[in-house]
Amino acid sequence: TYTAIATLIICGDDLKRVNKAAIVKALKLLQLQDGSFCPSFGASENDMRFVYCAAAISYMLDDWSGIDVD
């Protein structure tokens, strides 16, 4: 998701066709109790790469509601 959105922005896309609500909802589902993120549903690994991706996605979409910052 991170790479796809970044590529669209680099190519000059305005992201109007991107389902931002679905992406934000998915971010909420991928965040674990300790604040980290999984790369996909049911995945067992989690580390700072996925926290970065979640933050970058939120920044690019200008919507931080998918991340529980606390």
Short mmCIF file of N, CA and C in Angstrom, two decimals, residues 15-49:
data_model
loop_
_atom_site.label_atom_id
_atom_site.label_comp_id
_atom_site.label_asym_id
_atom_site.label_seq_id
_atom_site.Cartn_x
_atom_site.Cartn_y
_atom_site.Cartn_z
N LEU A 15 -4.93 11.09 -6.21
CA LEU A 15 -5.46 10.09 -5.26
C LEU A 15 -6.98 10.15 -5.10
N LYS A 16 -7.68 10.79 -6.01
CA LYS A 16 -9.14 10.86 -5.91
C LYS A 16 -9.80 9.50 -6.12
N ARG A 17 -9.14 8.61 -6.85
CA ARG A 17 -9.72 7.29 -7.11
C ARG A 17 -9.33 6.26 -6.06
N VAL A 18 -8.50 6.66 -5.11
CA VAL A 18 -8.05 5.75 -4.05
C VAL A 18 -9.12 5.69 -2.96
N ASN A 19 -9.44 4.49 -2.52
CA ASN A 19 -10.43 4.31 -1.45
C ASN A 19 -9.73 4.55 -0.11
N LYS A 20 -9.61 5.81 0.25
CA LYS A 20 -8.88 6.20 1.45
C LYS A 20 -9.51 5.64 2.71
N ALA A 21 -10.82 5.61 2.77
CA ALA A 21 -11.51 5.09 3.96
C ALA A 21 -11.17 3.62 4.20
N ALA A 22 -11.08 2.85 3.14
CA ALA A 22 -10.74 1.43 3.28
C ALA A 22 -9.31 1.25 3.75
N ILE A 23 -8.41 2.09 3.28
CA ILE A 23 -7.01 2.00 3.70
C ILE A 23 -6.88 2.35 5.17
N VAL A 24 -7.55 3.41 5.60
CA VAL A 24 -7.51 3.82 7.00
C VAL A 24 -8.10 2.71 7.89
N LYS A 25 -9.17 2.11 7.44
CA LYS A 25 -9.79 1.01 8.20
C LYS A 25 -8.82 -0.17 8.33
N ALA A 26 -8.12 -0.48 7.25
CA ALA A 26 -7.15 -1.57 7.28
C ALA A 26 -6.00 -1.27 8.23
N LEU A 27 -5.55 -0.03 8.26
CA LEU A 27 -4.49 0.34 9.20
C LEU A 27 -4.92 0.06 10.64
N LYS A 28 -6.16 0.40 10.95
CA LYS A 28 -6.68 0.15 12.30
C LYS A 28 -6.64 -1.33 12.64
N LEU A 29 -6.97 -2.17 11.66
CA LEU A 29 -7.00 -3.62 11.89
C LEU A 29 -5.60 -4.22 11.98
N LEU A 30 -4.62 -3.57 11.40
CA LEU A 30 -3.26 -4.10 11.40
C LEU A 30 -2.43 -3.66 12.60
N GLN A 31 -2.93 -2.69 13.37
CA GLN A 31 -2.19 -2.25 14.53
C GLN A 31 -2.41 -3.21 15.70
N LEU A 32 -1.33 -3.59 16.36
CA LEU A 32 -1.38 -4.51 17.48
C LEU A 32 -1.51 -3.76 18.79
N GLN A 33 -1.76 -4.49 19.86
CA GLN A 33 -1.96 -3.89 21.19
C GLN A 33 -0.76 -3.06 21.65
N ASP A 34 0.45 -3.48 21.27
CA ASP A 34 1.65 -2.77 21.71
C ASP A 34 1.97 -1.55 20.85
N GLY A 35 1.11 -1.26 19.87
CA GLY A 35 1.29 -0.10 19.01
C GLY A 35 1.99 -0.39 17.70
N SER A 36 2.58 -1.57 17.57
CA SER A 36 3.26 -1.93 16.33
C SER A 36 2.24 -2.35 15.28
N PHE A 37 2.72 -2.62 14.08
CA PHE A 37 1.85 -3.01 12.98
C PHE A 37 2.31 -4.30 12.35
N CYS A 38 1.36 -5.08 11.86
CA CYS A 38 1.65 -6.27 11.07
C CYS A 38 1.64 -5.87 9.60
N PRO A 39 2.35 -6.60 8.75
CA PRO A 39 2.35 -6.27 7.33
C PRO A 39 1.05 -6.67 6.62
N SER A 40 0.36 -7.69 7.16
CA SER A 40 -0.90 -8.16 6.58
C SER A 40 -1.68 -8.92 7.64
N PHE A 41 -2.93 -9.21 7.36
CA PHE A 41 -3.78 -9.92 8.31
C PHE A 41 -3.24 -11.31 8.58
N GLY A 42 -3.11 -11.66 9.83
CA GLY A 42 -2.64 -12.99 10.20
C GLY A 42 -1.13 -13.15 10.19
N ALA A 43 -0.40 -12.12 9.81
CA ALA A 43 1.06 -12.23 9.78
C ALA A 43 1.61 -12.24 11.20
N SER A 44 2.73 -12.91 11.38
CA SER A 44 3.28 -13.02 12.72
C SER A 44 4.43 -12.04 12.98
N GLU A 45 4.95 -11.41 11.94
CA GLU A 45 6.06 -10.49 12.17
C GLU A 45 5.57 -9.06 12.34
N ASN A 46 6.30 -8.31 13.12
CA ASN A 46 6.01 -6.89 13.28
C ASN A 46 7.31 -6.20 13.70
N ASP A 47 7.59 -5.08 13.09
CA ASP A 47 8.77 -4.31 13.45
C ASP A 47 8.61 -2.87 12.96
N MET A 48 9.66 -2.10 13.09
CA MET A 48 9.60 -0.67 12.78
C MET A 48 9.31 -0.38 11.31
N ARG A 49 9.60 -1.31 10.41
CA ARG A 49 9.28 -1.07 8.99
C ARG A 49 7.80 -0.79 8.81
#
